[in-house]
CSV table of C-alpha atoms in Angstrom, one decimal:
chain,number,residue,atom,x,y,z
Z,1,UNK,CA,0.0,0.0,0.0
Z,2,UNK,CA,3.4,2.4,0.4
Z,3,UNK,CA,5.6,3.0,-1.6
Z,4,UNK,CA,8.8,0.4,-1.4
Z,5,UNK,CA,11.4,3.0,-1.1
Z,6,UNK,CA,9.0,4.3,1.8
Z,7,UNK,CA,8.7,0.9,3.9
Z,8,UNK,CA,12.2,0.5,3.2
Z,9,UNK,CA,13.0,4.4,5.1
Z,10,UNK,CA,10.8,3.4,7.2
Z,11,UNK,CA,12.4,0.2,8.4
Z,12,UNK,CA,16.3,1.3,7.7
Z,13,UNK,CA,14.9,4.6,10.4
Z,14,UNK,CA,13.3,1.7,12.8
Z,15,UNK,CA,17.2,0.4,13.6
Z,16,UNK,CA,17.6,3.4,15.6
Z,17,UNK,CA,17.0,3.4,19.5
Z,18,UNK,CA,13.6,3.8,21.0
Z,19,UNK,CA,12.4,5.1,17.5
Z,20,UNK,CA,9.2,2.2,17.1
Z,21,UNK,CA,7.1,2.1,13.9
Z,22,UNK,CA,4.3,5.6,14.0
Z,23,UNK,CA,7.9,7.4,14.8
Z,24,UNK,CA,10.0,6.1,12.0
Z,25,UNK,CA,7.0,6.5,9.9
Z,26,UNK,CA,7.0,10.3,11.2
Z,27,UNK,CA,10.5,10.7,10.0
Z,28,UNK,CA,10.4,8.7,6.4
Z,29,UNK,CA,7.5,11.1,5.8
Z,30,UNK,CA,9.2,14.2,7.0
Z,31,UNK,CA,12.6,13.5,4.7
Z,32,UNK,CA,10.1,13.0,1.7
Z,33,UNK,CA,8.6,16.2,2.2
Z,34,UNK,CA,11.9,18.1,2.9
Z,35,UNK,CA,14.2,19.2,0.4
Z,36,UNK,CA,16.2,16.0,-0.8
Z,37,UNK,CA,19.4,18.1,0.1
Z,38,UNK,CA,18.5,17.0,3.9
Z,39,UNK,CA,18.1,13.1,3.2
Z,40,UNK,CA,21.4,13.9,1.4
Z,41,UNK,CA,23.2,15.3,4.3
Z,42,UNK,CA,22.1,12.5,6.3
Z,43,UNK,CA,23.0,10.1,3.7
Z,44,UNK,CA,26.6,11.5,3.6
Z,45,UNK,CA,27.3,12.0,7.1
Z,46,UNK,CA,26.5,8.3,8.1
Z,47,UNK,CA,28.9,6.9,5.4
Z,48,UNK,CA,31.8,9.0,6.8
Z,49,UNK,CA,30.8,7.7,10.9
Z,50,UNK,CA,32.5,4.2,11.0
Z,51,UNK,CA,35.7,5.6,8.7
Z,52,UNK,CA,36.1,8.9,10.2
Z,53,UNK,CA,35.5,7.6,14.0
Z,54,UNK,CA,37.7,5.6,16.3
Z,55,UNK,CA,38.4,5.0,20.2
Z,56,UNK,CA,41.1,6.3,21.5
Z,57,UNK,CA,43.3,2.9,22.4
Z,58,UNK,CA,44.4,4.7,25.9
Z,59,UNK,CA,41.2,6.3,26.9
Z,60,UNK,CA,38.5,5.3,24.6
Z,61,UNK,CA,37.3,8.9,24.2
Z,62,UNK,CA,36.0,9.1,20.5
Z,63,UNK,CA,38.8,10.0,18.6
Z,64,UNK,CA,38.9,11.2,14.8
Z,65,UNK,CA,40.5,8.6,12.8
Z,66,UNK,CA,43.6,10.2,12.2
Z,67,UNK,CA,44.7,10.9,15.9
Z,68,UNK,CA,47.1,8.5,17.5
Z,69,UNK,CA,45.4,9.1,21.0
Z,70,UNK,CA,42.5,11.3,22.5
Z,71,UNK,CA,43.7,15.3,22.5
Z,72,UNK,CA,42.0,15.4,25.8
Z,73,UNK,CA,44.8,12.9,27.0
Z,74,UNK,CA,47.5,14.5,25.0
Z,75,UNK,CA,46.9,18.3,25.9
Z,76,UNK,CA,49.9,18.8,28.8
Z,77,UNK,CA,47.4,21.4,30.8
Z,78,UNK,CA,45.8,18.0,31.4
Z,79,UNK,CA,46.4,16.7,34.7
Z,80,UNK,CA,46.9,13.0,33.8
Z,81,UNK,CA,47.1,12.3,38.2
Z,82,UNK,CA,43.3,12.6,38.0
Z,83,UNK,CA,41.3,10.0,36.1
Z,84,UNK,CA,37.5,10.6,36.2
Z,85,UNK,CA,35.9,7.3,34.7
Z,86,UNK,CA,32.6,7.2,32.8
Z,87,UNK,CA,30.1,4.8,30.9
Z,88,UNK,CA,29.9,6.4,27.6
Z,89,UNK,CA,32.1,8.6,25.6
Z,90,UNK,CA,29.3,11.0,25.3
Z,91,UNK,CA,29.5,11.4,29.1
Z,92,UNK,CA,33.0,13.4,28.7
Z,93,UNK,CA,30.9,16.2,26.4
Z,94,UNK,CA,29.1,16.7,29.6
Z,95,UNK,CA,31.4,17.0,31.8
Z,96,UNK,CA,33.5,19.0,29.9
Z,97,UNK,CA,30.8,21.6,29.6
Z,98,UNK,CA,31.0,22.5,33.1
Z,99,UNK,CA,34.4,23.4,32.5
Z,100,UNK,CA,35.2,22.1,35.5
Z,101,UNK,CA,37.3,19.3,35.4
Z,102,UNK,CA,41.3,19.6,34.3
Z,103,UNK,CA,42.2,15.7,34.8
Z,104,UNK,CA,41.7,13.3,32.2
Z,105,UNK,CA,38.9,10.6,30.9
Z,106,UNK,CA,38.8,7.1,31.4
Z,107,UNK,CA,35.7,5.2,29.3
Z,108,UNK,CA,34.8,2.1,30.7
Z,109,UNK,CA,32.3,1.4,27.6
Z,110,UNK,CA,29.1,0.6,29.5
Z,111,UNK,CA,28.3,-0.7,33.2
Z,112,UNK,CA,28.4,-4.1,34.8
Z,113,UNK,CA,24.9,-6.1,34.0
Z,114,UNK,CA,24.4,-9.7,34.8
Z,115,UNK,CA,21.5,-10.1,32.9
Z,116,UNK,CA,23.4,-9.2,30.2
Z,117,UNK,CA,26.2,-10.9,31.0
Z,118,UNK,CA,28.3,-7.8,31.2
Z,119,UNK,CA,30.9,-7.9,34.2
Z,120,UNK,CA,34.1,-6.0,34.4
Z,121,UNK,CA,36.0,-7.7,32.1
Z,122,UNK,CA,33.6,-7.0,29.1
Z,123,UNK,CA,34.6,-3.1,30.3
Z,124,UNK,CA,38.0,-1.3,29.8
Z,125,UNK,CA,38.8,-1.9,33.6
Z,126,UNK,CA,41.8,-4.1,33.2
Z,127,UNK,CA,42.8,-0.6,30.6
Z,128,UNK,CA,42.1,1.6,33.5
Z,129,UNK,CA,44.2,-0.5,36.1
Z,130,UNK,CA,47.2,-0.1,33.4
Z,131,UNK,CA,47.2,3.7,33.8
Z,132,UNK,CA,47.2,3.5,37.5
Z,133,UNK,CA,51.3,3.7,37.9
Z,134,UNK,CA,52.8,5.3,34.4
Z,135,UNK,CA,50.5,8.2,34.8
Z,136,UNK,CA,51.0,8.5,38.5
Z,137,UNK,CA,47.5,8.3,39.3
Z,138,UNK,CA,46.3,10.3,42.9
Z,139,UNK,CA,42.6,10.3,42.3
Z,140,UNK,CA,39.7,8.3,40.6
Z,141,UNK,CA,36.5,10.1,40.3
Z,142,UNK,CA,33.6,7.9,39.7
Z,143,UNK,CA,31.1,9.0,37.1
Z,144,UNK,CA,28.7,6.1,36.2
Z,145,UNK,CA,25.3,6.9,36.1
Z,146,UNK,CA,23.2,6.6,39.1
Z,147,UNK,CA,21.9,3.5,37.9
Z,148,UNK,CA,21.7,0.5,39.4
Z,149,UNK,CA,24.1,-1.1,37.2
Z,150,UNK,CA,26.2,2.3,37.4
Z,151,UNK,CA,26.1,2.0,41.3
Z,152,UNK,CA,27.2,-1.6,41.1
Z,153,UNK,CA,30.1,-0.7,38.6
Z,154,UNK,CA,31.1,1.9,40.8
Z,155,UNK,CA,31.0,-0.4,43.8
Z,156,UNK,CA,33.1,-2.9,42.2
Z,157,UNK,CA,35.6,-0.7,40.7
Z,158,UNK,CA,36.2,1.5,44.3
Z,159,UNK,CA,37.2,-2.3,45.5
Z,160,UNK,CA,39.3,-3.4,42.9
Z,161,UNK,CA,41.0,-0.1,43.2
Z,162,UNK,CA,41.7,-0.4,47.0
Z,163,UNK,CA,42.8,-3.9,46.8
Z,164,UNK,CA,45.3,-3.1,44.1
Z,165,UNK,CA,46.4,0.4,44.8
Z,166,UNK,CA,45.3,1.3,48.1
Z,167,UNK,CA,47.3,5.0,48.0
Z,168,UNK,CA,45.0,5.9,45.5
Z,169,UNK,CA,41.8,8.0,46.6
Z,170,UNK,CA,38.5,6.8,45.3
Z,171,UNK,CA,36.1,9.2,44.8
Z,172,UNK,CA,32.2,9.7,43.1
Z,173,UNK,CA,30.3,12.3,42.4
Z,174,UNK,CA,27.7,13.8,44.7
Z,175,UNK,CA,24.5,12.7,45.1
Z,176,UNK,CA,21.8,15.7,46.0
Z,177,UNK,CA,19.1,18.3,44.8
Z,178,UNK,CA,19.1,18.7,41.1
Z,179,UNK,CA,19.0,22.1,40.3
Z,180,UNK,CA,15.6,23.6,39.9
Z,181,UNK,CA,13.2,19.9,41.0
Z,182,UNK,CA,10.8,20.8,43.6
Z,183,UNK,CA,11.8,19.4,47.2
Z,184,UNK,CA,8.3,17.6,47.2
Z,185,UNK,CA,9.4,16.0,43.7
Z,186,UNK,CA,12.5,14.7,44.9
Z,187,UNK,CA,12.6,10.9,45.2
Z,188,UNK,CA,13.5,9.2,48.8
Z,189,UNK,CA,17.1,8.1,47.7
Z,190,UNK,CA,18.2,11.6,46.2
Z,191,UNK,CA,16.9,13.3,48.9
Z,192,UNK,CA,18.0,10.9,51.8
Z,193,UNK,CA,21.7,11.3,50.3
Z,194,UNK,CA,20.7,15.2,50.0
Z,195,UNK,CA,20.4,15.6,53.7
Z,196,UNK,CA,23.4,13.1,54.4
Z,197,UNK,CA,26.0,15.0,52.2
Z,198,UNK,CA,25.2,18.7,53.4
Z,199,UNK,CA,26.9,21.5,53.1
Z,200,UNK,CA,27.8,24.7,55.5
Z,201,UNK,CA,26.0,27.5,54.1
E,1,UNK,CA,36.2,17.7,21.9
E,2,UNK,CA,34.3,15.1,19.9
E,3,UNK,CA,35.7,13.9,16.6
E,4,UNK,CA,33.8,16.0,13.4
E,5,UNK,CA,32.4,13.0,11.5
E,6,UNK,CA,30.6,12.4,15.0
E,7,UNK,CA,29.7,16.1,15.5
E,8,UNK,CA,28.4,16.0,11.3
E,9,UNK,CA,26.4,13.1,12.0
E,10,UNK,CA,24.6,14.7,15.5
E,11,UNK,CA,23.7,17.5,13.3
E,12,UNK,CA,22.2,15.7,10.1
E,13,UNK,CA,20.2,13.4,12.7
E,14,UNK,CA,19.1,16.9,14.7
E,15,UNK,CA,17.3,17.4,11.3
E,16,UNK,CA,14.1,14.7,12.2
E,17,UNK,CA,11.2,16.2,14.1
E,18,UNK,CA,11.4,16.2,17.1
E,19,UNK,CA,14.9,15.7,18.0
E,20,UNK,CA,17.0,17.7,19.5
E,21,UNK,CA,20.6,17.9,20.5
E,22,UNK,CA,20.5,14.5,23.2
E,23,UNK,CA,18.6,12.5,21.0
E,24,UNK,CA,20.6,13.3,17.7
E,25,UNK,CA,24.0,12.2,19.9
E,26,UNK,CA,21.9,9.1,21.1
E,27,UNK,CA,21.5,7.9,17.6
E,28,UNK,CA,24.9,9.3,16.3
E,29,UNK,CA,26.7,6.8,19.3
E,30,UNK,CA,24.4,3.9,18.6
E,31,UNK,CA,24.8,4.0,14.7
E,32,UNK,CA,28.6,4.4,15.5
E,33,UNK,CA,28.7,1.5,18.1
E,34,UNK,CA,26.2,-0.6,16.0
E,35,UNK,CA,27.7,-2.6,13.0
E,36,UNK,CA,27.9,-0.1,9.7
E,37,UNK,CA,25.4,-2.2,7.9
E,38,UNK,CA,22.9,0.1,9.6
E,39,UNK,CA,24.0,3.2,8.5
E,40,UNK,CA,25.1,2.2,4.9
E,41,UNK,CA,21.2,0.9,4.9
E,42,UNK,CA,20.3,4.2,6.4
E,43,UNK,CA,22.2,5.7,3.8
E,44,UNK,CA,21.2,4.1,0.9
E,45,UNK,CA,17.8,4.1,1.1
E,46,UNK,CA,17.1,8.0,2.6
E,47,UNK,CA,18.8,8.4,-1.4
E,48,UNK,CA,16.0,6.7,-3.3
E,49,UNK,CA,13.9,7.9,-1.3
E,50,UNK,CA,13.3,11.5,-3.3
E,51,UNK,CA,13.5,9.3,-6.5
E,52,UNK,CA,11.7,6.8,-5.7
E,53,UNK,CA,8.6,8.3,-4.2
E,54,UNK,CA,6.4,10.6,-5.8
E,55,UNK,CA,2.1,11.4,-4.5
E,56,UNK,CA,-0.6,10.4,-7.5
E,57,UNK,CA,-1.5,13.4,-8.9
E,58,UNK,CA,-5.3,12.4,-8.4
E,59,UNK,CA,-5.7,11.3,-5.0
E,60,UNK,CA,-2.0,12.8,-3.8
E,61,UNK,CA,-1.5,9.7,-1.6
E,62,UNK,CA,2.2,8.3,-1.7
E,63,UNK,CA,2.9,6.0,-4.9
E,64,UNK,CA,5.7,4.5,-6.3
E,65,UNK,CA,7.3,7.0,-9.3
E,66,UNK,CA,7.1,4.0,-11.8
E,67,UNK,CA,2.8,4.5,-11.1
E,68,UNK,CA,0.7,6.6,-12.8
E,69,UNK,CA,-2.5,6.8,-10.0
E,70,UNK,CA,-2.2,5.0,-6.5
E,71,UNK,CA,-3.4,1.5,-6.8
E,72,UNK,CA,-5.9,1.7,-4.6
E,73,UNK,CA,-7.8,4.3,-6.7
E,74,UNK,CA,-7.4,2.5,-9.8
E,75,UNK,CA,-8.2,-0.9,-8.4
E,76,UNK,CA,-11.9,-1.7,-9.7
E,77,UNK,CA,-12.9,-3.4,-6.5
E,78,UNK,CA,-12.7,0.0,-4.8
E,79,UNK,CA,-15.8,2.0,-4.6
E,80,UNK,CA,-15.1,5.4,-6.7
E,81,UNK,CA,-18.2,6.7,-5.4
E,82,UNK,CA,-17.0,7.1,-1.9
E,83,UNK,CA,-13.7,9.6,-1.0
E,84,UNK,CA,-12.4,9.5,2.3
E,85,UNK,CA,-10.8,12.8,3.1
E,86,UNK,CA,-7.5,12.5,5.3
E,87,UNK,CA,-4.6,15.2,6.2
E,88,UNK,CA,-1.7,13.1,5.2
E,89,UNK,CA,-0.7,10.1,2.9
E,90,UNK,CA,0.0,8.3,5.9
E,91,UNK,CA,-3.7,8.4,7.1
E,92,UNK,CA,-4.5,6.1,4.5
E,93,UNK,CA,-2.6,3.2,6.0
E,94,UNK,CA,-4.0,3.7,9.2
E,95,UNK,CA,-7.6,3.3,7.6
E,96,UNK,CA,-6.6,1.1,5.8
E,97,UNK,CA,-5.7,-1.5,8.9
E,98,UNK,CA,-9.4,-1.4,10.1
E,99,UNK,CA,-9.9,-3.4,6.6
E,100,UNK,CA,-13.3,-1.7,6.7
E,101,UNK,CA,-13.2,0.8,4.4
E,102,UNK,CA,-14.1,0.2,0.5
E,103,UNK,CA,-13.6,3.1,-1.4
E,104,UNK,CA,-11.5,5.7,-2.3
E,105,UNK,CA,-8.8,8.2,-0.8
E,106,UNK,CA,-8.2,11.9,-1.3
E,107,UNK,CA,-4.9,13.3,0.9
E,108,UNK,CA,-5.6,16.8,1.3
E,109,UNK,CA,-1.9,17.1,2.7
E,110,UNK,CA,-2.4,19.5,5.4
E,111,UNK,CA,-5.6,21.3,7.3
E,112,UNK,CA,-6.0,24.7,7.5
E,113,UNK,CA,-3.9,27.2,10.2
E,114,UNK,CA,-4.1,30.5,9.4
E,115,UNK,CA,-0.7,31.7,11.7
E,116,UNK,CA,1.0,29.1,9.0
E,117,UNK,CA,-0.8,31.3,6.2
E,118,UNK,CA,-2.0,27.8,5.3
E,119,UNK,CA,-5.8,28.2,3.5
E,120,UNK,CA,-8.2,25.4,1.7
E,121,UNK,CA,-6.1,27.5,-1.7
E,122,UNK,CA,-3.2,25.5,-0.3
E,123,UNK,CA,-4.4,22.2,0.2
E,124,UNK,CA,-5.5,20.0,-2.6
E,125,UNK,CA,-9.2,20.8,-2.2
E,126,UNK,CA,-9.8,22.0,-5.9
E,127,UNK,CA,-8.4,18.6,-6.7
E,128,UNK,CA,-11.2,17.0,-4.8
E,129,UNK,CA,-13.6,19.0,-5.7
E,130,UNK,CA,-12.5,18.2,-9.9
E,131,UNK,CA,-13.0,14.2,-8.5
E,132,UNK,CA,-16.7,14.8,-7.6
E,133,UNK,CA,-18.5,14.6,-11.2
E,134,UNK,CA,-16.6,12.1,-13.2
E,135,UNK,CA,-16.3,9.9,-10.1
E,136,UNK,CA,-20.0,10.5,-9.5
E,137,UNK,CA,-19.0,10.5,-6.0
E,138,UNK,CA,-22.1,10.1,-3.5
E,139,UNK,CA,-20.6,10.8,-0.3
E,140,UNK,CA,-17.2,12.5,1.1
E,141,UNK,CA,-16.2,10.9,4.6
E,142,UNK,CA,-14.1,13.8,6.4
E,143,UNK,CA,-11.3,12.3,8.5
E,144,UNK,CA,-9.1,15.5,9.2
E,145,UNK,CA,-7.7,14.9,12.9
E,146,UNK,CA,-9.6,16.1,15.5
E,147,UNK,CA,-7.6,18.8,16.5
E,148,UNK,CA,-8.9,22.6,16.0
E,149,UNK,CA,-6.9,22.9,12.6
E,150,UNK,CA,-8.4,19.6,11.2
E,151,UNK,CA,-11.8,20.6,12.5
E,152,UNK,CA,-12.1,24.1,11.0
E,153,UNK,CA,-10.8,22.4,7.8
E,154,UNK,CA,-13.6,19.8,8.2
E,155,UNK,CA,-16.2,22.8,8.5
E,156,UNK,CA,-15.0,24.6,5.5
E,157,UNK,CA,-14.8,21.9,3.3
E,158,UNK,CA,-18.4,20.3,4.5
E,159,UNK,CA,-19.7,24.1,3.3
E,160,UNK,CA,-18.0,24.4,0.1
E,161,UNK,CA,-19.0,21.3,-0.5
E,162,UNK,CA,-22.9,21.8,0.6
E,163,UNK,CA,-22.8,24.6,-1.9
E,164,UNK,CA,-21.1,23.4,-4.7
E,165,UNK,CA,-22.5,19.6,-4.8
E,166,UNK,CA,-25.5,19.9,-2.5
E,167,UNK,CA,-26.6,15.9,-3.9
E,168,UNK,CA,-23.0,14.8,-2.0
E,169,UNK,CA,-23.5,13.5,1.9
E,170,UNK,CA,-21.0,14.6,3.5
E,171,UNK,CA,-20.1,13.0,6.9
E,172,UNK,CA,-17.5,12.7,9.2
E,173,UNK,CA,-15.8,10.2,11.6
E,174,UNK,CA,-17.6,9.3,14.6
E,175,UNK,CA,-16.6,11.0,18.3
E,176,UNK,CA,-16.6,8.7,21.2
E,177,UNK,CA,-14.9,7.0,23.8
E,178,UNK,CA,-11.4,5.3,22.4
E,179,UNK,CA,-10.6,1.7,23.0
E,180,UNK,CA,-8.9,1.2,26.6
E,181,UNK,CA,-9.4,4.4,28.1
E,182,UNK,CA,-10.8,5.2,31.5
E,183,UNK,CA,-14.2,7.6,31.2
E,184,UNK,CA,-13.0,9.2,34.3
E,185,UNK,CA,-9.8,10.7,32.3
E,186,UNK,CA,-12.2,11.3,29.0
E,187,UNK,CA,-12.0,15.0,28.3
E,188,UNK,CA,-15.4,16.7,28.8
E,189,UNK,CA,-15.9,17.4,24.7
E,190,UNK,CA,-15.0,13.4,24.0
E,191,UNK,CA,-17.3,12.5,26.9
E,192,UNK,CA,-20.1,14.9,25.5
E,193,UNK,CA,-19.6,13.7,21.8
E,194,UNK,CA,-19.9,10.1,23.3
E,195,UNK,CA,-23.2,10.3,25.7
E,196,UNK,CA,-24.8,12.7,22.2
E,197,UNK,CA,-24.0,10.2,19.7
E,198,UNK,CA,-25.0,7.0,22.2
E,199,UNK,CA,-26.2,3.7,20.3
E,200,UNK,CA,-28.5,1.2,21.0
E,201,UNK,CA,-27.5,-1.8,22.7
């Protein structure tokens, strides 16, 4: 009843995460109504992601193809003594918005899951471990989400750090308030580790 | 900070209705951790897309380019005598599920919204009204969404009709209570539409 090359959009757009049927369908029929110069772009862009893309081999940042290592890693203003350690590579964008952080990245490519069947050696932990003494590491901040799986990872990782390399301070980012939530909104957890984790005013 | 190719493909993706700058990087990350069959499929079809699609330029619903009129108009088994009016080609395959409906489509593509400048001179309503006479078309079923936009566009076609082709019944989809949903979180005009248009038992 549609066109091929439609059902065909329409199921190619479908691959992509959370996007079910009525929204691919959305999309197909948006790109058919745009100017073709969009479908193009799109077109163009996605050929150059897997030749053009790469993780770094020391950090697993996302690395253009033709750097040797992440620039993050490389820059000497970079204090490599610091390693903050997150789930995705997208997580480091975030961070380094705040503009806040002068250490360096460590990507552990995902959180511990035993349904999946995901422990720490599917992450880069034993890479993490190997940074420890030739970058004379002081402090690990851990960033993985507060997830359940993230809380795990970060559970796991804090021991494996203290049993190996028990000079090196372990450290995770605070739990509170987000900025601008209602008090009443807040959920038990959030607000329990609120109270716990004060601060002198 | 991130590599370009990554930063292109954010952007192209930030394109699709609806998504903005954390769900364009969602899909750039998963396309680039997925395997690159995705995106070449991705790819390759959003370029035939333009080529291959065009809308039939009597009832404007989607068709392949190598068609001259949709199939479902020119299929004989379909009732000529009966257009069902929708907004967008995509409409059609959503009637088209219920199996329930014999006759034939008209895609206005679009309802009227006068901040968007958009009047019945910009939808395909002259189109229509050219289908009434040689189609000997006895009744127009209006399926605009009910929404204020596809209402008022339902009002001023159901006139222009009246006065142009007062023999033509013109009718509209039914109002009531949908499938699954509680009657205490019915909105007041639903609920009203449903207790007004009640049927026997």
């Amino acid at each position: 009843m549609l066109p091929q090359a439609l059902i065909n959009a329409i199921e190619a757009l479908g691959h992509l995460p959370g996007v079910g049927a009525r929204t691919a369908e959305r999309y197909a029929y948006f790109l058919f109504k745009s100017s073709p110069r969009i479908s193009q772009e799109i077109s163009s862009v996605l050929g150059d992601l897997h030749t053009n893309v790469k993780s770094c081999p020391i950090t697993f940042a996302l690395i253009d193809s033709n750097e040797e290592v992440s620039s993050l890693y490389q820059d000497p203003q970079r204090d490599k003594s610091t390693i903050l350690v997150v789930e995705e590579p997208l997580d480091i964008y975030a961070i380094e918005q705040t503009h806040q952080f002068q250490g360096t990245y460590h990507v552990l490519g995902g959180a511990i899951s035993p349904i999946d069947g995901i422990t720490l050696n599917e992450l880069h932990v034993k890479e993490l471990m190997q940074r420890i003494t030739p970058d004379t590491v002081k402090e690990v901040i851990i960033a993985t989400n507060p997830s359940v799986e993230g809380e795990s990872t970060a559970l796991m990782l804090q021991k494996m750090l203290h049993e190996q390399y028990p000079e090196v301070k372990v450290t995770r980012l605070a739990r509170g308030l987000p900025l601008g939530v209602d008090l009443s909104y807040a959920d038990q957890i959030t607000l329990s580790a609120a109270l716990e984790n004060r601060t002198n005013l």
